[in-house]
Short mmCIF file of C-alpha atoms in Angstrom, two decimals:
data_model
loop_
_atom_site.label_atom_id
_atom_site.label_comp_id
_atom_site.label_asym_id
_atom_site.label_seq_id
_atom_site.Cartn_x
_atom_site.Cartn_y
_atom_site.Cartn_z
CA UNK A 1 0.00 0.00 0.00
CA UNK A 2 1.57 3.42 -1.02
CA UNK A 3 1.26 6.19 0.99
CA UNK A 4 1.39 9.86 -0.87
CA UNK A 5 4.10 11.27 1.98
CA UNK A 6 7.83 11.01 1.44
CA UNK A 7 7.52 7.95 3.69
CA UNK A 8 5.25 5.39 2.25
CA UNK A 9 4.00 2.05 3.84
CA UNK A 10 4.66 0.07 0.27
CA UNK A 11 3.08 -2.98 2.06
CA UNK A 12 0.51 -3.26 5.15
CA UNK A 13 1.01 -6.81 6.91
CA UNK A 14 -2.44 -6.95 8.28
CA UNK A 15 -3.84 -11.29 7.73
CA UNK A 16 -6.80 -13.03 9.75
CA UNK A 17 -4.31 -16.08 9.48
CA UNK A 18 -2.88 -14.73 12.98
CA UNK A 19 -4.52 -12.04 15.09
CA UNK A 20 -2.44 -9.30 15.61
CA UNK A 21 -2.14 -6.04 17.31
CA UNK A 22 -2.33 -2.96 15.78
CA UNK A 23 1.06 -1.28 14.68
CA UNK A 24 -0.08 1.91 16.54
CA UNK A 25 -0.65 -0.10 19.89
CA UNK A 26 2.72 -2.10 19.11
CA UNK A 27 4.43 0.99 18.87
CA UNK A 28 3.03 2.40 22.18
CA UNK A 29 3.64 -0.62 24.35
CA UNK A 30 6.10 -0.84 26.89
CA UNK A 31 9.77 -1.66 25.57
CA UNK A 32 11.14 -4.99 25.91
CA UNK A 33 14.77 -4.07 25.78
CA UNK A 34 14.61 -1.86 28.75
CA UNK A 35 18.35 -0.35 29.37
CA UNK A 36 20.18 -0.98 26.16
CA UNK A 37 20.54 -3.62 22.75
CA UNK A 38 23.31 -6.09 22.91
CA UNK A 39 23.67 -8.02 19.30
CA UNK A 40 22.85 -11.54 20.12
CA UNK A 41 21.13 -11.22 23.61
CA UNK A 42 17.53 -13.33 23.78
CA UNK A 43 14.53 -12.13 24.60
CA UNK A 44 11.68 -14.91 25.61
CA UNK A 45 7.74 -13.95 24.34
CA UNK A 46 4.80 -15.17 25.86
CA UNK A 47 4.81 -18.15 24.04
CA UNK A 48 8.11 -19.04 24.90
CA UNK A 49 9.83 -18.31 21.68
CA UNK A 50 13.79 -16.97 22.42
CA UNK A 51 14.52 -14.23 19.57
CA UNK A 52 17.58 -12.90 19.20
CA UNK A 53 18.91 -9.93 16.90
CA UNK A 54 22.28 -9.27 15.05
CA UNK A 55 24.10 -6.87 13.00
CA UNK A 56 21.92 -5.69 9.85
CA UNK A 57 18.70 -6.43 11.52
CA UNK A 58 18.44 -10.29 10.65
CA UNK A 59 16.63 -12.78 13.53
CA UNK A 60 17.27 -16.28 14.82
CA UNK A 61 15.65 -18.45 17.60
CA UNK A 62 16.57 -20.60 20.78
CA UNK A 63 15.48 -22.69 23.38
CA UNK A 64 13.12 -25.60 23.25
CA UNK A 65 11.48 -25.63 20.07
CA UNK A 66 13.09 -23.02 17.93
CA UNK A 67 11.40 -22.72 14.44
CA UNK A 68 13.81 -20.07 12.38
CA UNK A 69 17.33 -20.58 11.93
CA UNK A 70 17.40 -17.06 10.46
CA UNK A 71 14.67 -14.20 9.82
CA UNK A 72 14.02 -11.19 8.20
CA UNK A 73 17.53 -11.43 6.80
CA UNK A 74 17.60 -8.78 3.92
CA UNK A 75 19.20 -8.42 0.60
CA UNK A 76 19.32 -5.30 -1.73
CA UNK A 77 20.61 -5.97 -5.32
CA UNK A 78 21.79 -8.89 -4.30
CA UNK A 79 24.16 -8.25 -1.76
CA UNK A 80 24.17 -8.12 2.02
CA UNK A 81 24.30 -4.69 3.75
CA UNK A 82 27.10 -3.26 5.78
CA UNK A 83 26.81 -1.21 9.04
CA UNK A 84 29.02 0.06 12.13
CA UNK A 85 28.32 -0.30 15.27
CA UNK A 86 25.70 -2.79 16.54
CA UNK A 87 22.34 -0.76 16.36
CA UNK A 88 20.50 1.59 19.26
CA UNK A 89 17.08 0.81 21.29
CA UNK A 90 14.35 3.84 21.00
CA UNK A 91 13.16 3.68 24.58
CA UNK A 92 10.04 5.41 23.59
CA UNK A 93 8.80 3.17 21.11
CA UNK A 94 10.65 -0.05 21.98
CA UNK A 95 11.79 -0.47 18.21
CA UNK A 96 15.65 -1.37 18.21
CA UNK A 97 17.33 0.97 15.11
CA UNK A 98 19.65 -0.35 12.54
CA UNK A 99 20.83 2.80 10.78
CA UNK A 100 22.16 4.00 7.79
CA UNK A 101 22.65 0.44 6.54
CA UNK A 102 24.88 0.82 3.26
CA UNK A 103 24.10 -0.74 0.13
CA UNK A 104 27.21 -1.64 -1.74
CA UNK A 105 27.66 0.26 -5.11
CA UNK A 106 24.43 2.59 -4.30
CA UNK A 107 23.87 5.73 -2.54
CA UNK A 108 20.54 4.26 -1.43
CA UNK A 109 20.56 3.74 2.66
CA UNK A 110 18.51 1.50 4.65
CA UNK A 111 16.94 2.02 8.18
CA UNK A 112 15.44 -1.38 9.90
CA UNK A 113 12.67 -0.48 12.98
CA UNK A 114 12.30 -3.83 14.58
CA UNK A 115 9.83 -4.25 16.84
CA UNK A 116 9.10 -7.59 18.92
CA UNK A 117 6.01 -7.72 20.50
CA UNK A 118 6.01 -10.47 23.46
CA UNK A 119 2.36 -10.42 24.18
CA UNK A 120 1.40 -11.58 20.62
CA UNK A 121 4.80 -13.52 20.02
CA UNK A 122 5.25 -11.74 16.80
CA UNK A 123 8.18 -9.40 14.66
CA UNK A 124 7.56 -6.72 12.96
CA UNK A 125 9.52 -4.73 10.64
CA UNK A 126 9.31 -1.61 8.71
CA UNK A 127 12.69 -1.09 6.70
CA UNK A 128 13.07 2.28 5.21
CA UNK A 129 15.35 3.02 1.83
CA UNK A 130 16.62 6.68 1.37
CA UNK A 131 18.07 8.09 -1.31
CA UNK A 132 19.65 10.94 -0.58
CA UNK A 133 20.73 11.49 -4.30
CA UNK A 134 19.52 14.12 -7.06
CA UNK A 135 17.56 11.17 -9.19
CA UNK A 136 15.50 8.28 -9.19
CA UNK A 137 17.54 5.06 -7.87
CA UNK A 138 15.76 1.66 -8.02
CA UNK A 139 16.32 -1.50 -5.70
CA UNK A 140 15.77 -4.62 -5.51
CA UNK A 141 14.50 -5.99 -2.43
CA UNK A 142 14.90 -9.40 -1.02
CA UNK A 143 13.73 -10.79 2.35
CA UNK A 144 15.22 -14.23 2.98
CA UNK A 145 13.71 -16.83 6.22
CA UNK A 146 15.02 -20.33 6.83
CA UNK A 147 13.06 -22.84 8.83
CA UNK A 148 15.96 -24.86 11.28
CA UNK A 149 13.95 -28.37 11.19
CA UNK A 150 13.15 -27.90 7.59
CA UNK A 151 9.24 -27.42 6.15
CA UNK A 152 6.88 -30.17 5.65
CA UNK A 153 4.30 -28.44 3.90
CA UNK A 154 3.71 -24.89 3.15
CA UNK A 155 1.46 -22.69 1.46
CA UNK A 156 0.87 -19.52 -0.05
CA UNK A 157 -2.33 -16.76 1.25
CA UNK A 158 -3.77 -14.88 -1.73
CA UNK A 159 -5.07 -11.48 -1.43
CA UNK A 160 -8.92 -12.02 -1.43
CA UNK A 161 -8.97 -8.26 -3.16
CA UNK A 162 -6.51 -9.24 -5.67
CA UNK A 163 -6.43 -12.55 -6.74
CA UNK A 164 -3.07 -13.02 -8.49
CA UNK A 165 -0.90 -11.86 -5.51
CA UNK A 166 0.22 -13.43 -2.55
CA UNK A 167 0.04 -11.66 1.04
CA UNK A 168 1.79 -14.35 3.06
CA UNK A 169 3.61 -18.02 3.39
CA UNK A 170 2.96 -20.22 6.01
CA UNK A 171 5.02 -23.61 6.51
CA UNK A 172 4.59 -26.57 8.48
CA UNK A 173 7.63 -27.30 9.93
CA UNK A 174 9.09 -30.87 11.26
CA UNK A 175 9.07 -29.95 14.70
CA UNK A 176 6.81 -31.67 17.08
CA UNK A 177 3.06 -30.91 16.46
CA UNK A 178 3.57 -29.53 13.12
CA UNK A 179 4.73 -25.85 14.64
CA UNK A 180 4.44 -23.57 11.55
CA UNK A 181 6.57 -20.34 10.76
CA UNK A 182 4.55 -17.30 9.60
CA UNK A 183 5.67 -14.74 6.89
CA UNK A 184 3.59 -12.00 6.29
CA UNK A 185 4.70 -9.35 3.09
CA UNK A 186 1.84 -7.33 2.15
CA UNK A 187 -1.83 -6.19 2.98
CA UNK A 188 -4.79 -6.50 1.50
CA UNK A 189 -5.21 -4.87 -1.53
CA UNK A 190 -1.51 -4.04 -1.74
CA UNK A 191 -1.14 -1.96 -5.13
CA UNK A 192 2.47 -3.25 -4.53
CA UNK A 193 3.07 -6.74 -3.04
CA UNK A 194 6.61 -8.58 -2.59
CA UNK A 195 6.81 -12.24 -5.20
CA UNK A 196 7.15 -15.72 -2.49
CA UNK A 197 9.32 -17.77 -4.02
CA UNK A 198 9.32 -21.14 -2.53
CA UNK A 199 10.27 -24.79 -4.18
CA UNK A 200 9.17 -27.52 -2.30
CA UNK A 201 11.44 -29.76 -0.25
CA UNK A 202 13.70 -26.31 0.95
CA UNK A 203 13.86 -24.89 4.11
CA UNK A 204 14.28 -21.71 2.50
CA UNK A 205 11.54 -19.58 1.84
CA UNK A 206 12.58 -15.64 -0.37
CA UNK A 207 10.28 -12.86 -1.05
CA UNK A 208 10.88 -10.08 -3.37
CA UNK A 209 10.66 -6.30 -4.38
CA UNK A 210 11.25 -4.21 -6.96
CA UNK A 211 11.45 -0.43 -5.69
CA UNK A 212 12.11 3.22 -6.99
CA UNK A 213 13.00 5.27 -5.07
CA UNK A 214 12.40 8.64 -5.86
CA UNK A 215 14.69 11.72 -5.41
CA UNK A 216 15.50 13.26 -2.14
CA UNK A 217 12.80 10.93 -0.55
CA UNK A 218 12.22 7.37 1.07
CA UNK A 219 10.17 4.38 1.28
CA UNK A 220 8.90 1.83 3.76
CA UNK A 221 7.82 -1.52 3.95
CA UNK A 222 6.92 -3.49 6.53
CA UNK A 223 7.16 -7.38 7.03
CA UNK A 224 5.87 -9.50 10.33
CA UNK A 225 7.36 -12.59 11.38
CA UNK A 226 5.74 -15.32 13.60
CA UNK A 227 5.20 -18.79 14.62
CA UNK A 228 2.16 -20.57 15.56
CA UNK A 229 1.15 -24.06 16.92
CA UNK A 230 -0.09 -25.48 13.47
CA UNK A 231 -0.52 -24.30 9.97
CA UNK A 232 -4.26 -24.04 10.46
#
């Protein structure tokens, strides 16, 4: 979904597959990394998931039944993206920062806002690409997730507004029960929605984006993350 102001949501992750809060309440609840953001450090949910966040804004999980062996991990043009330093915490929204992410051979910048919220045992993004430069500069956008006990079925969630696009994946995984990892790209009626690419027998699961960015301004899009007792 495209916003007219310099910073447009290109995709809402709103799906009735999961019940989630709303981004505004997210954003108001109470941090969960009171005092600071150490790469690496985990933080339990109410379901018991461990999450844990690194350099570049990429997830993994621990403890008991971990589902992702790696998250959110993002790709522009086809390469990884470079940062110093190891990120900040914004006490007032909870959201830990990963600035000015570089982009190698483009002046194009990327912010990650990463927001965990423990009540609802879900992660959301919004990643934001600036280009500070005096013309047009497209991207291309890829959001990579990897299941750590592999996926024994999964399936794609069309837009009921729009037929021929995908909003999410979800995969059954072979951990006990069937535990299923959740990826949510778009909204409904997205006018822009990120491509699922999936073959069957992977762990691997890739979604993509094709962005201009215009002149002087920047873009957002914003991804949630999740895991849930069963595909269903």
């Amino acid at each position: 979904m495209c916003a007219k102001s310099s910073l447009a949501l290109v995709s809402l992750a709103l799906l009735s597959v999961v019940t989630f809060a709303s981004a505004e309440k997210a954003l108001m609840a109470r941090p969960v990394f009171m005092g600071g953001f150490n790469p690496g450090q985990f933080i339990m949910d109410n379901s018991g998931n461990k999450w844990s966040f690194y350099q570049a804004g990429w997830f993994r999980q621990a403890g008991d039944n971990p589902v992702y062996s790696e998250g959110a991990m993002l790709l522009v043009n086809g390469n990884q993206l470079q940062m110093n330093g190891n990120g900040r915490m914004d006490e007032k929204t909870g959201e830990i920062m990963f600035e000015n992410l570089v982009i190698p051979g483009s002046t194009v910048t990327i912010t990650r806002r990463v927001y965990l919220n423990k009540e609802e045992s879900y992660v959301r993004y919004i990643d934001v690409a600036k280009n500070p430069a005096g013309q047009d500069q497209a991207v291309n956008i890829t959001l990579q997730a990897n299941s750590l006990y592999g996926v024994v079925a999964s399936r794609t969630i069309p837009d009921p507004k729009k037929k021929d696009q995908n909003l999410a994946w979800v995969a059954q995984t072979g951990l006990n029960a069937g535990v299923s990892m959740i990826e949510i790209y778009a909204g409904r009626g997205a006018k822009q929605a990120m491509t699922i690419s999936y073959q069957q027998g992977n762990s691997m699961v890739q979604a993509n984006l094709a962005l201009t960015v215009p002149a002087g301004k920047e873009l957002a899009f914003m991804h949630l993350h999740a895991t849930a007792i069963n595909a269903d």
